[in-house]
mmCIF file of C-alpha atoms and ligand atoms in Angstrom:
data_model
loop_
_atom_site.group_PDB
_atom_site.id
_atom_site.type_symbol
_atom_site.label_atom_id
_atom_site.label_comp_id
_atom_site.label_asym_id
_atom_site.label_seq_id
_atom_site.Cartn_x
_atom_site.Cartn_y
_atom_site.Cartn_z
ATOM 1 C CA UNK U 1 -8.766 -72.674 79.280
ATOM 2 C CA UNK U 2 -6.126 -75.193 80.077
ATOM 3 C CA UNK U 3 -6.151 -77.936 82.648
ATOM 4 C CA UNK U 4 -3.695 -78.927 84.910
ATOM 5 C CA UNK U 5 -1.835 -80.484 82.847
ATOM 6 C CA UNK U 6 -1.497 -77.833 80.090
ATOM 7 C CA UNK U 7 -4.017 -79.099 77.946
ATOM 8 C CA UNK U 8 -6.642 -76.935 76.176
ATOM 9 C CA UNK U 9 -9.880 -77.302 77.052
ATOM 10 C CA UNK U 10 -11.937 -76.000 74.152
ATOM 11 C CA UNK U 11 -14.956 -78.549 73.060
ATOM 12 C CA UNK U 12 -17.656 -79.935 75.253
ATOM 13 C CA UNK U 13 -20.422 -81.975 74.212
ATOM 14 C CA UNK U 14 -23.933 -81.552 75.771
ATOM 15 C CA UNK U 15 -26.379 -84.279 75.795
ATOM 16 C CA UNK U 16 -29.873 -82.445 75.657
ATOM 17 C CA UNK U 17 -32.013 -85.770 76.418
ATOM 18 C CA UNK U 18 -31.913 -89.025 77.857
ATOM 19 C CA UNK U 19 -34.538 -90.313 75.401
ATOM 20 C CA UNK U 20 -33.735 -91.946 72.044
ATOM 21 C CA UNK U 21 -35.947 -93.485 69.436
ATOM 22 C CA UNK U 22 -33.947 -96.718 68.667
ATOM 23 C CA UNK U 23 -32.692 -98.794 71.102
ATOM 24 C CA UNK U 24 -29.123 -99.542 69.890
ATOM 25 C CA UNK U 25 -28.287 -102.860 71.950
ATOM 26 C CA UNK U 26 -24.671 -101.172 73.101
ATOM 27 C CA UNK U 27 -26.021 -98.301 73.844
ATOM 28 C CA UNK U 28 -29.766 -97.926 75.369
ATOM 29 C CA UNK U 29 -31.359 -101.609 74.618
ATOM 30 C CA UNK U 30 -35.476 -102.397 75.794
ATOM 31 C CA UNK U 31 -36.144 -102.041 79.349
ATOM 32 C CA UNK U 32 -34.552 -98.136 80.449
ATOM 33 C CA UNK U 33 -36.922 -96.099 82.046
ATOM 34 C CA UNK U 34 -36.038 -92.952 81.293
ATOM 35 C CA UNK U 35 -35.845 -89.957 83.497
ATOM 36 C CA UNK U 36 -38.690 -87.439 84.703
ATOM 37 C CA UNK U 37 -38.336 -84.068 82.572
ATOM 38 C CA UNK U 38 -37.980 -82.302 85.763
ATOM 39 C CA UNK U 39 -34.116 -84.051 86.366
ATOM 40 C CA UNK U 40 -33.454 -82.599 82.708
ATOM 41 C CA UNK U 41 -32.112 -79.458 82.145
ATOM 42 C CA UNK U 42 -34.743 -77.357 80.515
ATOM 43 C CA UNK U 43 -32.951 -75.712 76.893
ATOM 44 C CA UNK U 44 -32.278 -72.013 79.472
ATOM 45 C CA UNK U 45 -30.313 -74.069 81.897
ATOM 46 C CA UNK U 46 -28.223 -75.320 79.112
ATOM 47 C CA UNK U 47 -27.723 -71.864 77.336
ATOM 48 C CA UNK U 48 -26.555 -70.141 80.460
ATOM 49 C CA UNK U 49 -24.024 -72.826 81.085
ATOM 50 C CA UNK U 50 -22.913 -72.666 77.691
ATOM 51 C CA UNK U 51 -21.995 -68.847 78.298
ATOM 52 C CA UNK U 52 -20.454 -69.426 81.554
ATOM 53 C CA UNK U 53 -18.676 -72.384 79.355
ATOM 54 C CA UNK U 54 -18.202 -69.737 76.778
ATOM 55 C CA UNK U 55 -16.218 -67.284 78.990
ATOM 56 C CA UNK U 56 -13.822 -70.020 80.323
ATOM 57 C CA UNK U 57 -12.153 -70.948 76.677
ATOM 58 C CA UNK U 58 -15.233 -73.534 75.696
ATOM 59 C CA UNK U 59 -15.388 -72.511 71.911
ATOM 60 C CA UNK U 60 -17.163 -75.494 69.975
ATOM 61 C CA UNK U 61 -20.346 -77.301 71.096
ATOM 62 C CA UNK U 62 -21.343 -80.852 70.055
ATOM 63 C CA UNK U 63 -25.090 -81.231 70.595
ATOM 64 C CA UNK U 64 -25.736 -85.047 71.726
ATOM 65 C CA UNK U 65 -28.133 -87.334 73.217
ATOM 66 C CA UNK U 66 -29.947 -90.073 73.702
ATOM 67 C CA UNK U 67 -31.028 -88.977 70.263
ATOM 68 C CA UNK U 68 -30.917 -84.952 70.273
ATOM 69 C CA UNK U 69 -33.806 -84.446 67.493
ATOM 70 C CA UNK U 70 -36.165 -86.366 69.655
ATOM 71 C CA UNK U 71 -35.958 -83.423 72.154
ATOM 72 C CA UNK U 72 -38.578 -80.542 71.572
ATOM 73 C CA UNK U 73 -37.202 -77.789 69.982
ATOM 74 C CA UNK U 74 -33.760 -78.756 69.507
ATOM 75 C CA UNK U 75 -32.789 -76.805 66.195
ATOM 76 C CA UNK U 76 -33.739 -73.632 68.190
ATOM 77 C CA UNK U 77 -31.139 -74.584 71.028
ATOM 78 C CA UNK U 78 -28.915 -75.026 67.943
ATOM 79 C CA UNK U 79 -29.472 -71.422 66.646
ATOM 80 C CA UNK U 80 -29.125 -70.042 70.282
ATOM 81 C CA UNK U 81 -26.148 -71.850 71.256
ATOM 82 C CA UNK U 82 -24.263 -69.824 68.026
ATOM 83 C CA UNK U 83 -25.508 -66.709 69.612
ATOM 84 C CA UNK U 84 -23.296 -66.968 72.269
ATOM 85 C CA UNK U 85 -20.105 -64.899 71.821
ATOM 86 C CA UNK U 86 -17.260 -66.857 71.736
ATOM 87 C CA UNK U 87 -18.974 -70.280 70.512
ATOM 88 C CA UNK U 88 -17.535 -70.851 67.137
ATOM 89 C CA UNK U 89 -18.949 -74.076 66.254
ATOM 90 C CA UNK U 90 -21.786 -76.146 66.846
ATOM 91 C CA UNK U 91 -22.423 -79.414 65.776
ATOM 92 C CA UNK U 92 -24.451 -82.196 66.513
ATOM 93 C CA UNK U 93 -24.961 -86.183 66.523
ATOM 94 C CA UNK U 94 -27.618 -87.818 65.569
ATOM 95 C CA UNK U 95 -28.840 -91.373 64.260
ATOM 96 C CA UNK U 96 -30.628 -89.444 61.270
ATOM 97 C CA UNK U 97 -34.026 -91.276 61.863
ATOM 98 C CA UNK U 98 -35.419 -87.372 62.249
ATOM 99 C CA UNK U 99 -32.919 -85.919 60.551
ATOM 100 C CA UNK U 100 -35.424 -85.323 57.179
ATOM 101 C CA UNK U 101 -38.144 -83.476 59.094
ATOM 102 C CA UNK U 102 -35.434 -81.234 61.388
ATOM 103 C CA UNK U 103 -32.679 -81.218 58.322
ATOM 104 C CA UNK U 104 -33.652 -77.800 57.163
ATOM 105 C CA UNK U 105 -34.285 -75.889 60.502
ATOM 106 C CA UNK U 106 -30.590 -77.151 61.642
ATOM 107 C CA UNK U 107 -29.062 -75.065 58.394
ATOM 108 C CA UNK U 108 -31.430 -72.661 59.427
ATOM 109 C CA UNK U 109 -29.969 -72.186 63.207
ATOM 110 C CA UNK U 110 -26.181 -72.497 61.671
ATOM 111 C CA UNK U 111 -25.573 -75.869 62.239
ATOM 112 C CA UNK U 112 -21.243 -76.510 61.490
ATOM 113 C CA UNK U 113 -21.720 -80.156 60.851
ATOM 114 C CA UNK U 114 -23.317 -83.374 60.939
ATOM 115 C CA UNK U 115 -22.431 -86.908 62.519
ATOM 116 C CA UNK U 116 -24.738 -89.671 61.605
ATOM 117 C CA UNK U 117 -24.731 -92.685 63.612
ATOM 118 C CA UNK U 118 -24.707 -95.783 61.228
ATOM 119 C CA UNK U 119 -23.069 -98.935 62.038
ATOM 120 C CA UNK U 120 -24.033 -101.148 59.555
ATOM 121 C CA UNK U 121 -26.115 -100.487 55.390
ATOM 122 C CA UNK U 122 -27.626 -104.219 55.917
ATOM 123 C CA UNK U 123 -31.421 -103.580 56.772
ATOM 124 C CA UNK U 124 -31.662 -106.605 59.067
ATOM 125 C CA UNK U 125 -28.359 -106.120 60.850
ATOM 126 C CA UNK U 126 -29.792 -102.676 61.355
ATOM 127 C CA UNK U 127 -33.011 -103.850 62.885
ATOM 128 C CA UNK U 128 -30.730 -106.455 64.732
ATOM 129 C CA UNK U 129 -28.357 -103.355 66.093
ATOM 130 C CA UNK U 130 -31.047 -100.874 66.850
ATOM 131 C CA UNK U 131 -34.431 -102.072 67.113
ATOM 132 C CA UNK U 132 -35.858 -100.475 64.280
ATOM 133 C CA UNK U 133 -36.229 -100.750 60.256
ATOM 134 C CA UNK U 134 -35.207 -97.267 59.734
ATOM 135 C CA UNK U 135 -32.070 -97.505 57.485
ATOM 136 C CA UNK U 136 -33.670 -96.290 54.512
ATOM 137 C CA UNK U 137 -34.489 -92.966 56.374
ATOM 138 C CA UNK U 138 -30.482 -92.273 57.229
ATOM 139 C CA UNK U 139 -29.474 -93.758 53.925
ATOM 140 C CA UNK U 140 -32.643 -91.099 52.587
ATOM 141 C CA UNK U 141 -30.510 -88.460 54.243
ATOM 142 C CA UNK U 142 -26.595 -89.752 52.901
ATOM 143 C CA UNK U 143 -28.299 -89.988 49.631
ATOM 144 C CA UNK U 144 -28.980 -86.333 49.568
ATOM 145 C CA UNK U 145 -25.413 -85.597 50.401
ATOM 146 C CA UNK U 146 -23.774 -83.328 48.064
ATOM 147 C CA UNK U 147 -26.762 -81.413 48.303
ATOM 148 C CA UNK U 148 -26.535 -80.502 51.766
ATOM 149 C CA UNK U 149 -24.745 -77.900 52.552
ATOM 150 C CA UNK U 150 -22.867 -78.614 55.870
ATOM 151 C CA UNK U 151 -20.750 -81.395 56.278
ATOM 152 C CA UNK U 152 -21.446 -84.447 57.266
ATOM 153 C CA UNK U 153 -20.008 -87.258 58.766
ATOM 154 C CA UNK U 154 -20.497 -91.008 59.516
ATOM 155 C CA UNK U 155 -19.662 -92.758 62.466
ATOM 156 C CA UNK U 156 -19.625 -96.268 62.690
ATOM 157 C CA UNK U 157 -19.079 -97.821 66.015
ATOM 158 C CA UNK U 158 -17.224 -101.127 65.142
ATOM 159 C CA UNK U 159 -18.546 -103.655 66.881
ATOM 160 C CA UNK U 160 -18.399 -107.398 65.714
ATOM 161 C CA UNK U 161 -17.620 -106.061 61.706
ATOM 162 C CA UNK U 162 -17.321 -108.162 59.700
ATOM 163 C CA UNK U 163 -15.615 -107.343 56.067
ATOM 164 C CA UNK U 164 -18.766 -107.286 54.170
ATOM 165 C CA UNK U 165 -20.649 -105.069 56.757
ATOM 166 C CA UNK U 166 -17.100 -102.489 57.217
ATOM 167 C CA UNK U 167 -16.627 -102.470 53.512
ATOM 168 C CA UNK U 168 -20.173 -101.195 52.815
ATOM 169 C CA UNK U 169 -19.556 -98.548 55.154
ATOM 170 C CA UNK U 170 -16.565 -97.480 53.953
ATOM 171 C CA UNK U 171 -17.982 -97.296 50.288
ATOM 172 C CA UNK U 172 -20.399 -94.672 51.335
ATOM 173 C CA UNK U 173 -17.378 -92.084 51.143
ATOM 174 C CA UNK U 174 -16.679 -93.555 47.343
ATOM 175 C CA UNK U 175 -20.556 -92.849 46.878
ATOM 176 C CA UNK U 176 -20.975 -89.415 48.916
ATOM 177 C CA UNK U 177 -19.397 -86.639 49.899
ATOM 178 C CA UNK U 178 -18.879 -88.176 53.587
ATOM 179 C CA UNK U 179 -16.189 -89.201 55.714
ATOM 180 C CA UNK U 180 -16.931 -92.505 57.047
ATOM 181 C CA UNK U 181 -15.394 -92.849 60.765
ATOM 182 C CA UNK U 182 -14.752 -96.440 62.984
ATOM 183 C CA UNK U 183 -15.155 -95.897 66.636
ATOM 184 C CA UNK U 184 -13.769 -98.133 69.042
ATOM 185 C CA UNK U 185 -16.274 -99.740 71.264
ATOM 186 C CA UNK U 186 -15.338 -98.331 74.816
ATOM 187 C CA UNK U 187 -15.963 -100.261 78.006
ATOM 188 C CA UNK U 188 -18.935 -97.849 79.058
ATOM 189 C CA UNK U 189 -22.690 -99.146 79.983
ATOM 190 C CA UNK U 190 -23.883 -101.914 77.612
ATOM 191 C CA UNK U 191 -20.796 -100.985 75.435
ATOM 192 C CA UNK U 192 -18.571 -103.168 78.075
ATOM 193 C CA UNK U 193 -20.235 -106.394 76.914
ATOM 194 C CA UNK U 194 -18.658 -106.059 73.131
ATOM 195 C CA UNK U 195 -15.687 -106.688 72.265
ATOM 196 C CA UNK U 196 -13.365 -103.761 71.060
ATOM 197 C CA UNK U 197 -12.216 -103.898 67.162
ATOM 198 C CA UNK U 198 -8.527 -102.984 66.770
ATOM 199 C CA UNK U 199 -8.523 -100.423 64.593
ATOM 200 C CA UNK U 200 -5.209 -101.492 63.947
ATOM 201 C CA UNK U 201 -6.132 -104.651 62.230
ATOM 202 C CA UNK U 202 -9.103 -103.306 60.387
ATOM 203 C CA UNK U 203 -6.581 -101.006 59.215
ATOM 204 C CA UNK U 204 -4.574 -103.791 58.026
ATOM 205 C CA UNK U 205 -7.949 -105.354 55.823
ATOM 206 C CA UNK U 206 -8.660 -102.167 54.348
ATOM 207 C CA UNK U 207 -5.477 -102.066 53.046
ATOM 208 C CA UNK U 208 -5.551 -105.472 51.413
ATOM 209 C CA UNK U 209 -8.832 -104.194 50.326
ATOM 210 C CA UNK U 210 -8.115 -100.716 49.109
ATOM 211 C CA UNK U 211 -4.207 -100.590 48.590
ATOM 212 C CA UNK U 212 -3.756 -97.101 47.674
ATOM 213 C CA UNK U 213 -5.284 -96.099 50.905
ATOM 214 C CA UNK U 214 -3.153 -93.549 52.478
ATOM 215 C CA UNK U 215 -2.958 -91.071 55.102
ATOM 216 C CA UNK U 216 -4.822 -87.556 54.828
ATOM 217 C CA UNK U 217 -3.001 -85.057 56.454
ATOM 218 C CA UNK U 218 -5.644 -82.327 56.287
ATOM 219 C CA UNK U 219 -7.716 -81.560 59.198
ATOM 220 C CA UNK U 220 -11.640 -82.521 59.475
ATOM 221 C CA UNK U 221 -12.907 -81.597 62.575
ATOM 222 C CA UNK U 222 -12.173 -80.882 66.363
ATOM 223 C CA UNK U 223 -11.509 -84.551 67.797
ATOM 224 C CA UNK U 224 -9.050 -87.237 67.592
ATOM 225 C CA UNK U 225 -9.566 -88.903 64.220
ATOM 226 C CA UNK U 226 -7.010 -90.045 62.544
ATOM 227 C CA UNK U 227 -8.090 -89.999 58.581
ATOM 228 C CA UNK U 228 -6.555 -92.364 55.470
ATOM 229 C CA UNK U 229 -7.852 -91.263 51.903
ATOM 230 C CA UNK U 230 -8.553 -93.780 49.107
ATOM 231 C CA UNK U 231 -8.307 -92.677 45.837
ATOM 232 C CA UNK U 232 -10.990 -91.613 43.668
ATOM 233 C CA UNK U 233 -13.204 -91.125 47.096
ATOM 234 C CA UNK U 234 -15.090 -87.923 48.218
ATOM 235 C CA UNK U 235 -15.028 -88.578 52.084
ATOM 236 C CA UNK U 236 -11.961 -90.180 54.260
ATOM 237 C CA UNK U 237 -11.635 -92.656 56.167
ATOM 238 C CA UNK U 238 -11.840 -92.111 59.799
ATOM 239 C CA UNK U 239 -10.615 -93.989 63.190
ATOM 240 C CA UNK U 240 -11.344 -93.027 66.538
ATOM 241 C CA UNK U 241 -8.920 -95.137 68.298
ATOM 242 C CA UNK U 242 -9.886 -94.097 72.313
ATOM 243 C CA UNK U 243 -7.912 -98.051 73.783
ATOM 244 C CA UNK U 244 -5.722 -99.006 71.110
ATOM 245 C CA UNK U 245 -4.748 -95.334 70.369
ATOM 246 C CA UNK U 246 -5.415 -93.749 73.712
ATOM 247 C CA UNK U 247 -5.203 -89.945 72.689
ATOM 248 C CA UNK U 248 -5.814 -88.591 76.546
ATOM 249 C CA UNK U 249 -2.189 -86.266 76.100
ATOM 250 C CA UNK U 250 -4.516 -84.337 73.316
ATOM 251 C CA UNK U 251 -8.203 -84.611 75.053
ATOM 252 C CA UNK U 252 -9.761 -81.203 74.570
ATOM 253 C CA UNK U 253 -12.839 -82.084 76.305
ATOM 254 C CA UNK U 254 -15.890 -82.264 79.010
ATOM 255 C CA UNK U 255 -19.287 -83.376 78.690
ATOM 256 C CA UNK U 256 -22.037 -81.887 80.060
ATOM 257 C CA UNK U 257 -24.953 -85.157 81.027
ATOM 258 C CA UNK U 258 -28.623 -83.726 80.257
ATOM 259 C CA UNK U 259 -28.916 -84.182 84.182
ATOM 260 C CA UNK U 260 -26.682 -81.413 84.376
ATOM 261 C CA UNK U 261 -23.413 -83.094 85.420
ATOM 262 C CA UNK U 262 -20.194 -81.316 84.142
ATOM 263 C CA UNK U 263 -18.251 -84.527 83.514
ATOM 264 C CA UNK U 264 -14.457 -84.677 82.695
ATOM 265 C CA UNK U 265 -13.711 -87.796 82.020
ATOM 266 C CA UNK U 266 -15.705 -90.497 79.873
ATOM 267 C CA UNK U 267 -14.273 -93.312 82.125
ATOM 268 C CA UNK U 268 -14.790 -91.659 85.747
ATOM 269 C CA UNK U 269 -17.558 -90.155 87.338
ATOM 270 C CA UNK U 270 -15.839 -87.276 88.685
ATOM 271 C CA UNK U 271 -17.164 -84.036 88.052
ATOM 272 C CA UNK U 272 -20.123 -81.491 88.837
ATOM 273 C CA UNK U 273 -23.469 -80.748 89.587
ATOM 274 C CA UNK U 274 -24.015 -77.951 87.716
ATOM 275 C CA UNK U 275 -28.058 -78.292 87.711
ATOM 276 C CA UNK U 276 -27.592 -77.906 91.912
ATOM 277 C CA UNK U 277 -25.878 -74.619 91.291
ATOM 278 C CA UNK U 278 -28.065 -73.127 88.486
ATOM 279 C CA UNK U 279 -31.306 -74.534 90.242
ATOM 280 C CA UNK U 280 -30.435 -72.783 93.717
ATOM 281 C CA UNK U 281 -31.099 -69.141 95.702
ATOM 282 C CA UNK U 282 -29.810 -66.044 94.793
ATOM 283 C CA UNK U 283 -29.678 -63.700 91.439
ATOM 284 C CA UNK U 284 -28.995 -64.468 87.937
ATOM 285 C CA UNK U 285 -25.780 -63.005 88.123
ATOM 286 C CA UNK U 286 -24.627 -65.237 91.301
ATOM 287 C CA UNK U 287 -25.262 -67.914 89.874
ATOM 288 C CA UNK U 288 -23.414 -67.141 86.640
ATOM 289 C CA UNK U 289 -20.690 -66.651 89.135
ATOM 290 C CA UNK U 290 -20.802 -69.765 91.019
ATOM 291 C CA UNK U 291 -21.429 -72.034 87.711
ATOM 292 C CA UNK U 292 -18.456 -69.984 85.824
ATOM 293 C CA UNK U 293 -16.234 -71.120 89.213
ATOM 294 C CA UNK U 294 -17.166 -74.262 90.053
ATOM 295 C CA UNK U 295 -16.683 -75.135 86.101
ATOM 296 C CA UNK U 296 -13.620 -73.657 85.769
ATOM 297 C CA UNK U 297 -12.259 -75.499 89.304
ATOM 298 C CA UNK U 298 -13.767 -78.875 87.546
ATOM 299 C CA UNK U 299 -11.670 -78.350 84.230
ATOM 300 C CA UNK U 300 -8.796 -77.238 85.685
ATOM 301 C CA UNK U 301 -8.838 -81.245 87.639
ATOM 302 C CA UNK U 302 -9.585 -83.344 84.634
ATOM 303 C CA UNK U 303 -7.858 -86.613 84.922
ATOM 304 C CA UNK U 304 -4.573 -87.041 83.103
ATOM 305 C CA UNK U 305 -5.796 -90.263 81.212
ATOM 306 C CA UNK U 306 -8.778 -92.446 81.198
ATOM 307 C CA UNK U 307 -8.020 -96.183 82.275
ATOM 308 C CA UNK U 308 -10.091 -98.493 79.963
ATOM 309 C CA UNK U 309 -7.414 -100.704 79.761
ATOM 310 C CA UNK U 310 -7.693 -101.200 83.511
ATOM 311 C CA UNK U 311 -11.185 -102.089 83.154
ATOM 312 C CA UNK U 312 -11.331 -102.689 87.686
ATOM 313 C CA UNK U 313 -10.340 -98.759 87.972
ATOM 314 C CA UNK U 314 -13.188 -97.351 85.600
ATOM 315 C CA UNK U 315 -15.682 -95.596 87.973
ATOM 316 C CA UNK U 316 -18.256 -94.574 85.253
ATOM 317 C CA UNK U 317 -21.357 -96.838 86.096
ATOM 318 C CA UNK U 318 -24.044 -94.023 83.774
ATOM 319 C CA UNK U 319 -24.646 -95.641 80.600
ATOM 320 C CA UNK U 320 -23.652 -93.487 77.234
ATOM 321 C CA UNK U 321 -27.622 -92.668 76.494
ATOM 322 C CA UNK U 322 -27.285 -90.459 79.082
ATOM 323 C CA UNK U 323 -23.388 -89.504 78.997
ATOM 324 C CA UNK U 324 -23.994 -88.567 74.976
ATOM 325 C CA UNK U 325 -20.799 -90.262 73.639
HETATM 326 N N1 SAM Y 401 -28.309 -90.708 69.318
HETATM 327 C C1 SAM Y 401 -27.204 -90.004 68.792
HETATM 328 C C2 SAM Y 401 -26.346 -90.892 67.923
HETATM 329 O O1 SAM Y 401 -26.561 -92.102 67.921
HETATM 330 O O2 SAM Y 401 -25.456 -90.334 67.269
HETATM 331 C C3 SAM Y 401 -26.356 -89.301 69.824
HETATM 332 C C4 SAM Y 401 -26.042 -90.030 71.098
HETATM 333 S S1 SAM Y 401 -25.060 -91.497 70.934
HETATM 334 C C5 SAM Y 401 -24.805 -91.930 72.639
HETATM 335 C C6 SAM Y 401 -23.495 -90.804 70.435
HETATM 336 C C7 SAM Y 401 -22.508 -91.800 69.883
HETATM 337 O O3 SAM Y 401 -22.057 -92.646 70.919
HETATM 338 C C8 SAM Y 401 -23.062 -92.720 68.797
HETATM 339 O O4 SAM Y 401 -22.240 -92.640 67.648
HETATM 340 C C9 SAM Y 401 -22.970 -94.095 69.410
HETATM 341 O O5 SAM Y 401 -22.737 -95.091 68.440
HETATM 342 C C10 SAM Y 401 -21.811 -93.914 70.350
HETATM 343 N N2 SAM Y 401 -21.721 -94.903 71.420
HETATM 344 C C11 SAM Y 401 -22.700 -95.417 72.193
HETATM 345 N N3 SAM Y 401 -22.200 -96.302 73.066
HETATM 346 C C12 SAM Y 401 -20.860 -96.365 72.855
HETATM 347 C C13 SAM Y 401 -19.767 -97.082 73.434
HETATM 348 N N4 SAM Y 401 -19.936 -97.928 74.453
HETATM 349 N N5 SAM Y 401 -18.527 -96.870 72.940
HETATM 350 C C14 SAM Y 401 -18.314 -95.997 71.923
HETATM 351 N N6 SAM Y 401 -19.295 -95.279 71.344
HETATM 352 C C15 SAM Y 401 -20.551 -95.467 71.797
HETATM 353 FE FE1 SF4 Y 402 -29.986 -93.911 70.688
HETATM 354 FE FE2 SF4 Y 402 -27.699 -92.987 69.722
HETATM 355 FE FE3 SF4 Y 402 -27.720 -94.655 71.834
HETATM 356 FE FE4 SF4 Y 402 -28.419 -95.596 69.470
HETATM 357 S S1 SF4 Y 402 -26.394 -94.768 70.036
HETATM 358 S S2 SF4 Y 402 -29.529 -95.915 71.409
HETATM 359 S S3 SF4 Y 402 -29.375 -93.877 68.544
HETATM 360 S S4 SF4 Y 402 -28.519 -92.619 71.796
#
């Protein structure tokens, strides 16, 4: 559907836990509680708003988290999210710690593609970043690359990189058949006390680094990365530019929290309770109704832009475990 502003709403991401097994130090460090299972929604409440998301225009589904293979039978939310009519794609993100044991049952359900969350190949800057000595597990998985049949991505979210730790990442796309993405750090939870990379000016280093890198025109996924190639590499090079390359005119967008809260706008907390609606009186079929126009009322207000530049007018006080990203 579009918004009010004539944009189309397509995509939302749904985070299906809270939980996480690391404890990236931007993102969910020691010390959150998480929340009682009953404040979750349970994997029905999540496929009937994905129909009622379905008939309003929402076509491709990004499962998310806290870390979405930590949540009990998540590859069979996979396979019945792409029974829905009208969802085209669904992917997922995931820090790849699980992604071994679950790998197979995601191609099973259909999975469209994969985004690994990997910031850094140094073991102890991983440790450092996450809390854990798992990188041999995700580099297990990138390893296995070109035999996997879906594609997969990396996502790097740039904080304090350094050339040796950003040029290790971006080697992984020389090495695999990956594209290898820089995030910007936004101003959201524990992100807000790390300093945002320009992508600008890694940009810049790369080039001094790589000078043939140039831009790749093709298209790679559903969101706003803008992709450089380097020759003789399988993946691209990726940057997801949200401050220094604010793409709100394009935003195709809403997130749906695992509490249930249809949310618009990464940088304000305006939105809905959908969990209220789908966990109150009445039949099935009213509450299909009610969900279906309460949602489609929510879209159709989306905020024109988000304001982290204006760090005073950001509203958002939920950390991203719990938003998804
Ligand atoms: N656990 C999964 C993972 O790590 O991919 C899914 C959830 S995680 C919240 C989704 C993405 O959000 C990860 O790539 C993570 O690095 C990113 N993220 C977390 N906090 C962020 C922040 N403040 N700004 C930008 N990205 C952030
Ligand atoms: Fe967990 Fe992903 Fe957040 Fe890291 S970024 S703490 S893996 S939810």
């Amino acid at each position: 559907m579009k918004d009010r502003y004539g944009r189309t709403i397509d995509y939302m991401r749904i985070s299906v836990t809270d939980r996480c097994n690391l404890r990236c130090r931007y993102c969910m460090p020691d010390g959150i509680e998480s929340l009682p299972m009953s404040e979750i929604l349970t994997l029905e409440e999540i496929c009937t708003i994905a129909e009622c998301a379905s008939a309003l225009g929402i076509h491709k589904i990004k499962v998310t988290g806290g870390e979405p293979l930590v949540r009990l039978n998540c590859t069979y939310l996979v396979c019945r999210l792409k029974a829905i009519p009208g969802i085209e794609k669904v992917t997922i993100t995931t820090n790849g710690v699980l992604l071994d044991q679950y790998l197979e049952e995601l191609i099973d359900a259909g999975i469209d593609g994969i985004n690994i969350s990997l910031d850094t190949r140094d073991r102890k800057r991983f440790q450092e970043i996450t809390g854990s000595d798992c990188l041999p597990e995700v580099m297990g998985i990138l390893k296995r690359a070109s035999d996997i049949p879906v594609p997969l991505k990396v996502n790097a979210v740039s904080l304090d990189l350094g050339r040796e730790n950003w040029k290790g990442l971006v080697e992984l796309a020389r090495e695999y058949p990956v594209d290898v993405r820089f995030i910007e750090m936004m101003p959201i939870g524990c992100g807000r006390q790390f300093p945002a990379m320009n992508p600008q000016e890694l940009l810049a280093e790369m080039t001094e680094e790589y000078p043939g890198i140039a831009k790749d025109p093709r298209i790679h996924g559903f969101g706003p990365a803008v992709y450089y190639q380097i020759p003789g590499f399988q993946g691209s090079i990726g940057f997801i530019s949200a401050i220094h390359g604010k793409f709100c005119d394009g935003c195709n967008r809403v997130r749906l929290t695992s509490q249930g809260f249809l949310k618009t706008c990464l940088c304000y907390e305006d939105g809905s309770d959908l969990r209220a609606i789908i966990r109150s009186g009445g039949t099935e079929a009213d509450r299909k109704t009610r969900l279906t126009e309460v949602m489609r009322d929510t879209i159709f207000r989306k905020p024109a832009a988000h304001c982290f530049e204006q760090p005073g007018q950001i509203t958002e006080t939920h950390r991203m475990v719990s938003i998804g990203g």
